[in-house]
Coordinates of C-alpha atoms in Angstrom, one line a residue:
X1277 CA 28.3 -7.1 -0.3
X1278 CA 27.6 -3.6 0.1
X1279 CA 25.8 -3.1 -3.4
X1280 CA 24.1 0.2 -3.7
X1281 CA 21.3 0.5 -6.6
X1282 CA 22.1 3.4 -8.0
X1283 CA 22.1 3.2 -11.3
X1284 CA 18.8 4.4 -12.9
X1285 CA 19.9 2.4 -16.3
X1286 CA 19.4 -0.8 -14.6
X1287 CA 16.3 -2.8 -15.3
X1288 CA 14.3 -4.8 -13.3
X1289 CA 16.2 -8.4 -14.0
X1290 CA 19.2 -6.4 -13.2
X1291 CA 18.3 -5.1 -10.0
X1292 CA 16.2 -8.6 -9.1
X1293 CA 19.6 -10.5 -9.9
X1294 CA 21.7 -7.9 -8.0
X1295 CA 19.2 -8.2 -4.5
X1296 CA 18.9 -11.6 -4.4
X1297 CA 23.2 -11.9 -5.1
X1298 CA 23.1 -9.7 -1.8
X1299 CA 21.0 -11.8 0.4
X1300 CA 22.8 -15.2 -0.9
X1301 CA 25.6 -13.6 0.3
X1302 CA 24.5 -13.1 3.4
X1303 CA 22.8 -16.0 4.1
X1304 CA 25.9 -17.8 3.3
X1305 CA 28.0 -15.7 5.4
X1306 CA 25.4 -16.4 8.5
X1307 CA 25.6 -19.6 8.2
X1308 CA 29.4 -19.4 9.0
X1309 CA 28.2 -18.2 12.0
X1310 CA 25.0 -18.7 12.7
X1311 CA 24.6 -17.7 16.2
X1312 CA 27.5 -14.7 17.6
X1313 CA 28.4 -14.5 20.9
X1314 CA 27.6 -11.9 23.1
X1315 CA 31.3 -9.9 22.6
X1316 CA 30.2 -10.1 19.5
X1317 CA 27.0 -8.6 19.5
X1318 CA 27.9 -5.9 21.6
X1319 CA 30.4 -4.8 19.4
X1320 CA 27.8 -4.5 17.0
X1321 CA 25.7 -2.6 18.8
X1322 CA 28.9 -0.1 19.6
X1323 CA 30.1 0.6 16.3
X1324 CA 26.3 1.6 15.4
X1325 CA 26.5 3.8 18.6
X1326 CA 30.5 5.3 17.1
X1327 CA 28.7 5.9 13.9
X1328 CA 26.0 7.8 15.7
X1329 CA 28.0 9.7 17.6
X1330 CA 31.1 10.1 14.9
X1331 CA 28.6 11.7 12.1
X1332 CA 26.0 13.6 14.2
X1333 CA 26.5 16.7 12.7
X1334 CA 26.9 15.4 9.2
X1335 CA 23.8 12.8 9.8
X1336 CA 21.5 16.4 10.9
X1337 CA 23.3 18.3 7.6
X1338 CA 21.8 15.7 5.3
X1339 CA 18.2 15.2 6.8
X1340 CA 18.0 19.0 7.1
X1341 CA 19.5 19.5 3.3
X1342 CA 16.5 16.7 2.2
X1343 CA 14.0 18.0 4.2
X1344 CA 14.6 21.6 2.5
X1345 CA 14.6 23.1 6.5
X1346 CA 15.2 20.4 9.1
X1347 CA 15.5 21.4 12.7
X1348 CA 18.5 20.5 14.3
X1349 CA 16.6 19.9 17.2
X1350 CA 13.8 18.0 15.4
X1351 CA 16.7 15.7 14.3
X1352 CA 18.7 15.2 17.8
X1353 CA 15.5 14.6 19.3
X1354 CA 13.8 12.6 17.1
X1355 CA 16.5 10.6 15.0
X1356 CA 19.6 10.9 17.1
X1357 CA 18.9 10.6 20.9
X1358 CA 16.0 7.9 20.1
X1359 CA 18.9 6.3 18.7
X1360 CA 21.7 5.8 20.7
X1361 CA 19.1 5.4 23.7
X1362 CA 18.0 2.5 22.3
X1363 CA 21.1 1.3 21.6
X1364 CA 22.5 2.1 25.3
X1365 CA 19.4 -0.1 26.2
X1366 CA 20.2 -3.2 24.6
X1367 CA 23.8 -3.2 25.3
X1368 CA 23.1 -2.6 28.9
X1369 CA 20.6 -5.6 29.0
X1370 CA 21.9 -8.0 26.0
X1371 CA 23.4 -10.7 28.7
X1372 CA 20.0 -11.0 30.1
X1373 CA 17.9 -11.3 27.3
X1374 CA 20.3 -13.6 25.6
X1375 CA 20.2 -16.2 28.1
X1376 CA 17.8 -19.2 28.3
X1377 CA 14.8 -19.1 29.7
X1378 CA 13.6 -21.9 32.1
X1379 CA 10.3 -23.1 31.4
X1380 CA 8.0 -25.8 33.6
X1381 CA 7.5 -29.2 33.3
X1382 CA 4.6 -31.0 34.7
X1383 CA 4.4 -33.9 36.8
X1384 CA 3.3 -35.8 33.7
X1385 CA 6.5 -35.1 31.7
X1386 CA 9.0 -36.1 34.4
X1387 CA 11.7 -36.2 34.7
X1388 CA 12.8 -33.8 32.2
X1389 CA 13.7 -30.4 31.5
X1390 CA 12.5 -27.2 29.4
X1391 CA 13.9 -24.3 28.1
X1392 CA 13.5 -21.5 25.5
X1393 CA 16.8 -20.5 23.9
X1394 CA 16.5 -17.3 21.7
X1395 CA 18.1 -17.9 18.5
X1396 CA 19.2 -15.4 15.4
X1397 CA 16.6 -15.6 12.6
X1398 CA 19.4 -14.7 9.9
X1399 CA 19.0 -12.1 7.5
X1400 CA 16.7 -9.2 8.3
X1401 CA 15.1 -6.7 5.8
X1402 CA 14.1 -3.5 7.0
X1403 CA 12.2 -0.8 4.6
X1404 CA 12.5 2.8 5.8
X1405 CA 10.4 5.4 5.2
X1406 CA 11.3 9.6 5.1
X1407 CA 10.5 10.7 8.6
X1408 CA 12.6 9.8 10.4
X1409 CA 14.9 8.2 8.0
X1410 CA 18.3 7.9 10.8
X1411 CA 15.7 6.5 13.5
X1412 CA 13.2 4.5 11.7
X1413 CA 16.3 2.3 9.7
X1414 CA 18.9 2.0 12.5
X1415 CA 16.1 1.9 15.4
X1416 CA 15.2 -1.7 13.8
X1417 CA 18.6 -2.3 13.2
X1418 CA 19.7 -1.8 16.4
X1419 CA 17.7 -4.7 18.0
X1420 CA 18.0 -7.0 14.7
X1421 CA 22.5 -6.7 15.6
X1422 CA 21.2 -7.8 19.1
X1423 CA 19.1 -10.4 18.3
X1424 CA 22.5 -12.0 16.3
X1425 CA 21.0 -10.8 12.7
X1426 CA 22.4 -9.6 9.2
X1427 CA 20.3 -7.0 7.7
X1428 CA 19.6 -5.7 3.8
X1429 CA 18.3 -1.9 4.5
X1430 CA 16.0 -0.4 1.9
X1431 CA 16.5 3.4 2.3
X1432 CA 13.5 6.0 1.5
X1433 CA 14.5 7.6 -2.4
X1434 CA 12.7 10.8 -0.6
X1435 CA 15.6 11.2 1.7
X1436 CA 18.7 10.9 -1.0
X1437 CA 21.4 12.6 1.1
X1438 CA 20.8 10.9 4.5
X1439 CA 20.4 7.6 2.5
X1440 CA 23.7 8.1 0.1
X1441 CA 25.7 9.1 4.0
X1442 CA 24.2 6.0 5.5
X1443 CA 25.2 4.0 2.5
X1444 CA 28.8 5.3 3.0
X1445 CA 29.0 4.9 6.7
X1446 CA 27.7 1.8 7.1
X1447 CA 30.8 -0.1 5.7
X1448 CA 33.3 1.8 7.6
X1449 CA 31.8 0.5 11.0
X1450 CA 30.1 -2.5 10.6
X1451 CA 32.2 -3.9 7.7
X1452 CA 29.4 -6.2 5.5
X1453 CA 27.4 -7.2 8.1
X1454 CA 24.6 -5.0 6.9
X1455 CA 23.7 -3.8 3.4
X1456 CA 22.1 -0.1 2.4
X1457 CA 19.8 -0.2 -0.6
X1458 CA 19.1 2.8 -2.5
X1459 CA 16.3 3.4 -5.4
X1460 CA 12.7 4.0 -5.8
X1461 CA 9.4 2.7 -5.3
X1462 CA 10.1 0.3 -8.4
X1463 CA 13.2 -0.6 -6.4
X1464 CA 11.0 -1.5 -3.0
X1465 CA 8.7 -3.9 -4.5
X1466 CA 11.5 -5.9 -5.8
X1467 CA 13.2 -5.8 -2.0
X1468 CA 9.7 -6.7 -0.1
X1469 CA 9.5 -9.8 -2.4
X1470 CA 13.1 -11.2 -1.7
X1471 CA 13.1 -14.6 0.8
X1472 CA 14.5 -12.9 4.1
X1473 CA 14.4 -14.5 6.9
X1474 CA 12.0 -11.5 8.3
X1475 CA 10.3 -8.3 6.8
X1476 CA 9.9 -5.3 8.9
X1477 CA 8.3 -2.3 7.4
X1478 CA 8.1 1.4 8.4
X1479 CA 5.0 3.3 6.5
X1480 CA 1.4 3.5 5.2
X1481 CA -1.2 1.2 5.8
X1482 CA -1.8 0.9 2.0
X1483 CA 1.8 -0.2 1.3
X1484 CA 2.1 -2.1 3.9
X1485 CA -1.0 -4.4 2.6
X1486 CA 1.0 -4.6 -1.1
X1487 CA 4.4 -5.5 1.3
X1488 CA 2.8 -8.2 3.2
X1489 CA 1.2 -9.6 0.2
X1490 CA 4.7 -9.2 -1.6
X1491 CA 6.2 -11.3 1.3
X1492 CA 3.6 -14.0 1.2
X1493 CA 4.9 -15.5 -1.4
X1494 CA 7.8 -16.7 0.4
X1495 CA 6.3 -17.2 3.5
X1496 CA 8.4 -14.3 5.5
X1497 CA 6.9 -13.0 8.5
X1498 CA 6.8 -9.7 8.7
X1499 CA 6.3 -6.3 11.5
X1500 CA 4.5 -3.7 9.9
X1501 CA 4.7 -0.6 11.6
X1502 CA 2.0 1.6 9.9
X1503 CA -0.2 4.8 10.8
X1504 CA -3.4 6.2 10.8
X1505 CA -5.7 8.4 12.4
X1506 CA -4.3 8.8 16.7
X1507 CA -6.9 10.6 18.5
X1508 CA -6.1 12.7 21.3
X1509 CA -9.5 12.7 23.8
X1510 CA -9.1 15.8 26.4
X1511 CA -11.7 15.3 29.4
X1512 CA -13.8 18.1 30.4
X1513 CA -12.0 18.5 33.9
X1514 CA -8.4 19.3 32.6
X1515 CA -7.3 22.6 32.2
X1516 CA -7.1 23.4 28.9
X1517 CA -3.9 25.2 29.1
X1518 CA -2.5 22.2 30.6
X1519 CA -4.2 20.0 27.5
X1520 CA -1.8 21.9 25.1
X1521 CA 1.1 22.0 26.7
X1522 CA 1.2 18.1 26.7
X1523 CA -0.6 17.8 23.0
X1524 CA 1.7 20.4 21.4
X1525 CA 5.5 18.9 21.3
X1526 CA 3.8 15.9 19.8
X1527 CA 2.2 17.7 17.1
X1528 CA 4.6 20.0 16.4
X1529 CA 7.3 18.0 16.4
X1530 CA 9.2 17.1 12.5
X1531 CA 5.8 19.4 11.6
X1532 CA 3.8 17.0 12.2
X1533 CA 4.9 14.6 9.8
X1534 CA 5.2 11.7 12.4
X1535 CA 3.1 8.7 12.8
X1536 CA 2.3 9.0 16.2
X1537 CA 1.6 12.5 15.9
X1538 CA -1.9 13.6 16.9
X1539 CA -3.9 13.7 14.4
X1540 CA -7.6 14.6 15.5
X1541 CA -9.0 15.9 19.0
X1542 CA -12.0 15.5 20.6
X1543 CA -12.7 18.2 22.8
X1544 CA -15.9 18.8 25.0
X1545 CA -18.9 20.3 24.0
X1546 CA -18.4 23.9 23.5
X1547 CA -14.7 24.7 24.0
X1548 CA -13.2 24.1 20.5
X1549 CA -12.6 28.0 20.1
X1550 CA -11.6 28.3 24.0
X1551 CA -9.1 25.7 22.8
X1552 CA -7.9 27.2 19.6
X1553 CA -7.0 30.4 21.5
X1554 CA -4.8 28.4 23.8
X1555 CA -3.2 26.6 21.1
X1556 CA -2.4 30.0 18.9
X1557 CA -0.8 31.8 21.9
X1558 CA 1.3 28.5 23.2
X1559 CA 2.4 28.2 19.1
X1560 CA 3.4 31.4 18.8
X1561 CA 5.5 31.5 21.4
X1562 CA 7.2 28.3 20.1
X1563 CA 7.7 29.8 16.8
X1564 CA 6.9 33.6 16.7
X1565 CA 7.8 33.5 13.2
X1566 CA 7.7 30.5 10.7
X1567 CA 8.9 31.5 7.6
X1568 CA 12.7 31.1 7.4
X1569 CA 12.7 30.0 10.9
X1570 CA 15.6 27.3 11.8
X1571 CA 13.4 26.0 14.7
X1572 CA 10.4 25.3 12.3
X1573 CA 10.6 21.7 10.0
X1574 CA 9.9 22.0 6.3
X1575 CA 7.1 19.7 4.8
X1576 CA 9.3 17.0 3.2
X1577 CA 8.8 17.8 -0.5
X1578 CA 6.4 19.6 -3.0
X1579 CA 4.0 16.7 -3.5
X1580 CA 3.6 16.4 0.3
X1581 CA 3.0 20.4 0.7
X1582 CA 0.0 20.2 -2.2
X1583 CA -1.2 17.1 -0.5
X1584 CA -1.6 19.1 3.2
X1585 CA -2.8 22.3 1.2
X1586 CA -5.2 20.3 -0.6
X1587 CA -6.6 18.7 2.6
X1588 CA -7.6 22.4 3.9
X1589 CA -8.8 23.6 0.8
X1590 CA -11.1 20.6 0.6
X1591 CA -11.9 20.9 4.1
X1592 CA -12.6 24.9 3.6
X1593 CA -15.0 23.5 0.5
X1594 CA -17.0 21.4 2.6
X1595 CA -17.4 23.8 5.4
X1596 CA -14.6 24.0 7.7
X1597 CA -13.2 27.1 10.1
X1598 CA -9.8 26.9 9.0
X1599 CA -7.1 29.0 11.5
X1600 CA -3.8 29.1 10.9
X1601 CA -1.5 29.7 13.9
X1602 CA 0.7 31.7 12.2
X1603 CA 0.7 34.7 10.0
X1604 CA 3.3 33.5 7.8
X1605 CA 0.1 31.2 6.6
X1606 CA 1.9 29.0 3.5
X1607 CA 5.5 30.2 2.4
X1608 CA 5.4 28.1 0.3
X1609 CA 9.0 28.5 -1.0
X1610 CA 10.3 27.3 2.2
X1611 CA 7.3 24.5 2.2
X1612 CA 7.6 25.5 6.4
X1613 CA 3.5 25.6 7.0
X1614 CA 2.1 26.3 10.2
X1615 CA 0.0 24.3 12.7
X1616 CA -2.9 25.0 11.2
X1617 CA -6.2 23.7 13.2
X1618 CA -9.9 22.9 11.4
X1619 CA -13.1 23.3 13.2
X1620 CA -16.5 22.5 12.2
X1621 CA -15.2 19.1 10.4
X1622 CA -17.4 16.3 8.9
X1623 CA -16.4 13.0 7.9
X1624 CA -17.2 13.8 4.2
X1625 CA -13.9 15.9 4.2
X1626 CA -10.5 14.0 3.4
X1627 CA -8.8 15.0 6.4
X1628 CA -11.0 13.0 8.3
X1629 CA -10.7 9.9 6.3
X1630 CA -7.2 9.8 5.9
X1631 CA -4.0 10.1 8.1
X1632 CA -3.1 13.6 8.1
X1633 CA 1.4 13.3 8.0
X1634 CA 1.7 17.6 8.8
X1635 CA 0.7 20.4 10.4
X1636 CA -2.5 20.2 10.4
X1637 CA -5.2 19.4 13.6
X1638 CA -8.6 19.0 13.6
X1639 CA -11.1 19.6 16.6
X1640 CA -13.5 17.7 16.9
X1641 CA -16.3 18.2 20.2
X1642 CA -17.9 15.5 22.2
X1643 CA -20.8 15.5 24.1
X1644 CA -20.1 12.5 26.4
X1645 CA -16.9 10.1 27.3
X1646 CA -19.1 7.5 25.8
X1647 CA -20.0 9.6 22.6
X1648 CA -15.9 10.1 22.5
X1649 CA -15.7 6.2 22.5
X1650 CA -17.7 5.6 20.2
X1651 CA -16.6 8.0 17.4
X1652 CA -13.4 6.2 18.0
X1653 CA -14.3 2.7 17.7
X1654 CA -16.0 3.4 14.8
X1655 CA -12.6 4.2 13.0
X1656 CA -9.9 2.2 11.9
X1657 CA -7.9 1.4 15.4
X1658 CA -5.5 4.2 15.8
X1659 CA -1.3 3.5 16.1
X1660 CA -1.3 5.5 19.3
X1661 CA -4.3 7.1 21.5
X1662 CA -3.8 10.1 23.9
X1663 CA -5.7 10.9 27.0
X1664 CA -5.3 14.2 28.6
X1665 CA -7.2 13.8 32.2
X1666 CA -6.1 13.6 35.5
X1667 CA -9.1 11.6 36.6
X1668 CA -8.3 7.8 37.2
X1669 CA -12.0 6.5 36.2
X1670 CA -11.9 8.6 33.0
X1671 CA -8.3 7.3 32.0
X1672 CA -9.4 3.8 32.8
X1673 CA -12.6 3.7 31.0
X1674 CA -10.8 4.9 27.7
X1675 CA -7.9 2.4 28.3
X1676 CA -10.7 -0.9 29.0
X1677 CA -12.5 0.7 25.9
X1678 CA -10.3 2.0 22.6
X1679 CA -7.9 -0.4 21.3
X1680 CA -5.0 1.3 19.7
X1681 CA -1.2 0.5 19.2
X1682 CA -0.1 2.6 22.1
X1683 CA -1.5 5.2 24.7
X1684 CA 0.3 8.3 26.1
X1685 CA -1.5 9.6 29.4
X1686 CA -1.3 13.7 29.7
X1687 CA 1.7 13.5 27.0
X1688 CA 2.0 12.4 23.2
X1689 CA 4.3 10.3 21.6
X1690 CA 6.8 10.4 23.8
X1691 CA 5.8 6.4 24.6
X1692 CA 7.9 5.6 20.6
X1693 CA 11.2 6.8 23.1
X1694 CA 10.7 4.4 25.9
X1695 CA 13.1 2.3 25.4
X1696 CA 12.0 -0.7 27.0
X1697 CA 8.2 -0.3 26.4
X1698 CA 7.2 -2.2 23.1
X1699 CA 6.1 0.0 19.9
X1700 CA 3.7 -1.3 17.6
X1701 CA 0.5 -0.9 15.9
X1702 CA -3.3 -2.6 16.2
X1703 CA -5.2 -3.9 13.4
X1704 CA -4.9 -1.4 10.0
X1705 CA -1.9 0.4 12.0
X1706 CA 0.1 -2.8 12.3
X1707 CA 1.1 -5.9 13.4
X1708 CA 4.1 -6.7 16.2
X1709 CA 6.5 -4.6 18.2
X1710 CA 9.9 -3.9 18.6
X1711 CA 12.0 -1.8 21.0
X1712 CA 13.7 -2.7 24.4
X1713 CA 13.4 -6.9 24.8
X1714 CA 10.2 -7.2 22.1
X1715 CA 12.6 -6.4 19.1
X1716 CA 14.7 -8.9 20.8
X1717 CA 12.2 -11.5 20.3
X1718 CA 10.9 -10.1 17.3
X1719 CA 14.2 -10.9 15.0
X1720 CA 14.7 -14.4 17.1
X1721 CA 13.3 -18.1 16.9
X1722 CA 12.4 -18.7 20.2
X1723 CA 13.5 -21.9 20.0
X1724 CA 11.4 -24.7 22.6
X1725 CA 13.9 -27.4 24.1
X1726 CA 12.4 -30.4 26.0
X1727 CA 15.1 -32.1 27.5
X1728 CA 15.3 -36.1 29.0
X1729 CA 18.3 -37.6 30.7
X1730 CA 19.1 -41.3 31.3
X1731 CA 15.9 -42.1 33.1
X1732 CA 12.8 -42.1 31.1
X1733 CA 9.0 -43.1 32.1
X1734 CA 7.6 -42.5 28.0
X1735 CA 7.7 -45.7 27.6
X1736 CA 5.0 -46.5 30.1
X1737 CA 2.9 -45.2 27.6
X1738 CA 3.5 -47.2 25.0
X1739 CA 0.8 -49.3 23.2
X1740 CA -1.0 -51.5 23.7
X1741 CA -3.1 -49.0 25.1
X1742 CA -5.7 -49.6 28.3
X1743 CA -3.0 -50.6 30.5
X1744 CA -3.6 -50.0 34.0
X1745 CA -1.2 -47.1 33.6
X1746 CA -3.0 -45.4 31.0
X1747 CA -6.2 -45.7 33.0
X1748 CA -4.1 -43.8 35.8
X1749 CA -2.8 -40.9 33.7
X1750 CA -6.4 -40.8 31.9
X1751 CA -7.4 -40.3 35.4
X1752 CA -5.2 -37.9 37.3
X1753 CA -4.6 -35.7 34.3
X1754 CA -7.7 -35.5 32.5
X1755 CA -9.8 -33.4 34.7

């Protein structure tokens, strides 16, 4: 069951044939056993945390080796201990989330019982993107195995040697239960079309439209964790010192190319080059050098680097300050570009209009919280919103009146590694959660049970109706 598409010679009926013979296969082996046990389960969820642990350093060689440069660190904390924290989570709370729930009955109802039982939805397909490819496959995964699921895994063609390494370790620990699919874009469409039983998708808000509209046609449901545009709003009583030092991990961090990575900050009126300073001095002391520098991520691939250097020489056009943080300013052999911050932005310039994916940060002044408010309600709603202020009223007012996926107060993204807070998106940057008990739920039915015994007053209402007892009921419960 553990077909790879690899070969580039295959066509399109070949590879449609080959996908759907994977999930049949599946689906028929679920309904073997179509809801396991808890032992079960949690022996899922170990062997993902053996392979985890088993392959680190191989798992960090291949993203690194894709990436071109990728932190080791970047990958531990991004891909690895996200990981196996989430999977320590579940097993530590799988009993209690797998039991039934008691629900109420009203008088009306009596005598009778409810409950919601949470039950496997079957076969789960999860499409990965590149950045985070360890993290944003086996994250889902992990609460799909807890949930009681089979999974079909479409692996990002950006990533080859992490993919080809997951391919391979993924039989050796949780024998067919899950499949690893390999191959391009071509390849993707072809997967977000298949009938799974649920759809959950890592990535842009444009594919995502094309894979929700790809899984309509067989009615799957479907989590689409997208992006866009996270503003972090800095109040005008903070310290600006302090502002950085919770902004900068989360910028920095994978260089940037993270969807919960700031990607715009509004600053008060007048302290946009107070700000830069801060931000220069606190990066170089991160990274005092760039170029060949372990410490610092690579942008991805060549096409991602033009895109980013495109965005500032389109910004630079249009009549941006563009400062680079760094004097290594491009190296462009290495693709390792600096944080590089824009001032004086407009929204005629790209990197205001689209999600940013790199190391680059625009600074944007406010005049008011309410001016702040509105230039962010006027925008898409963002996957994740940060507030940097120590003042109660100012972080409350913000919270009662953005919407966005998530919020991190005087930190960024650090919310995504929460394990038992729910991650998802608002509006264009996605629909449902998952982590902790909400991916739980997310890849089960819950399944309503209304329960009678040998006694039974339903017949009491019976027709013909206008009896005096419907008169009675009509009277106490309608009200």
């Amino acid at each position: 069951m553990d077909i790879i598409i690899r070969d580039k010679h295959m066509n399109e009926v070949d590879i449609k044939t080959a996908l759907n013979q994977m999930l049949t296969d599946h689906k028929n082996e679920f309904s073997k056993a179509p809801f396991p046990s808890y032992q079960q389960r949690i022996g899922h969820l170990h062997a993902l945390k053996a392979l985890m642990l088993e392959n680190q350093d191989e798992l960090i060689s291949a993203m690194s080796d894709d990436f071109g440069n990728r932190s080791a660190d970047d990958s531990k904390l991004g891909d690895i201990l996200t990981t196996v924290s989430g999977i320590n989570y579940c097993i530590k709370q799988l009993k209690k989330w797998m039991k039934p729930e008691k629900r109420h009955v009203g008088l009306l109802f009596q005598p009778a019982s409810a409950r919601v039982e949470y039950q496997p939805l079957g076969i789960v397909g999860i499409m990965v993107p590149w950045n985070y490819p360890i993290f944003l496959a086996l994250g889902p995964l992990t609460t799909a195995l807890a949930a009681g699921n089979r999974a079909m895994i479409k692996m990002s063609e950006f990533t080859p040697k992490t993919s080809a390494l997951i391919a391979q370790l993924i039989p050796q620990y949780l024998n067919n239960r899950v499949s690893i699919i390999e191959g391009d874009a071509s390849v993707a469409a072809i997967f977000s079309g298949l009938a799974f039983d649920h759809l959950f998708f890592t990535g842009s808000t444009n594919v995502g439209k094309m894979v929700m509209k790809a899984a309509a046609e067989n009615l799957v449901p479907v989590t689409l964790e997208l992006g866009g545009k996270s503003p972090a709003i800095i109040d005008d009583n903070i310290s600006l010192h302090t502002a950085v030092e919770r902004l900068i991990m989360g910028k920095t961090l994978n260089s940037g190319q993270t969807c919960v990575a700031p990607d715009y900050i509004l600053c008060p009126k007048g302290k946009a080059d107070k700000l830069s300073d801060i931000m220069e001095t606190t990066f170089k002391t991160m990274f005092p050098t760039i170029k060949d520098n372990a410490d610092y991520t690579s942008v991805v691939n060549d096409h991602q680097h033009a895109r980013l250097l495109g965005l500032i020489d389109d910004a630079r056009s249009k009549g941006a300050t563009i400062k680079s943080l760094s004097s290594d300013t491009r190296c462009e052999k290495s693709r390792q570009l600096p944080l590089t911050l824009l001032l004086n932005v407009n929204d005629d310039m790209t990197v205001m209009q689209q999600e940013i994916f790199g190391p680059l940060l625009p600074i944007v002044e406010y005049q008011s919280i309410e001016e702040a408010i509105t230039y962010v309600n006027e925008r898409e709603r963002p996957l994740a919103l940060y507030i940097c202020s120590f003042d109660t009223q100012f972080q409350n007012k913000l919270l009662k009146e953005t919407h966005s996926g998530g919020v991190c107060i005087n930190d960024a993204a650090m919310h995504v590694g929460v394990e038992d807070l729910p991650f998802g998106g608002v509006g264009s940057s996605g629909m449902g959660n998952y982590h902790g008990i909400e991916g739980f739920k997310t890849f089960s039915h819950a399944k309503a049970i209304f329960s009678r015994g040998r006694m039974s007053m339903a017949k009491q209402l019976f027709p013909p109706y206008g009896t005096f007892m419907h008169k009675l009921i009509y009277k106490f419960f309608i009200r």
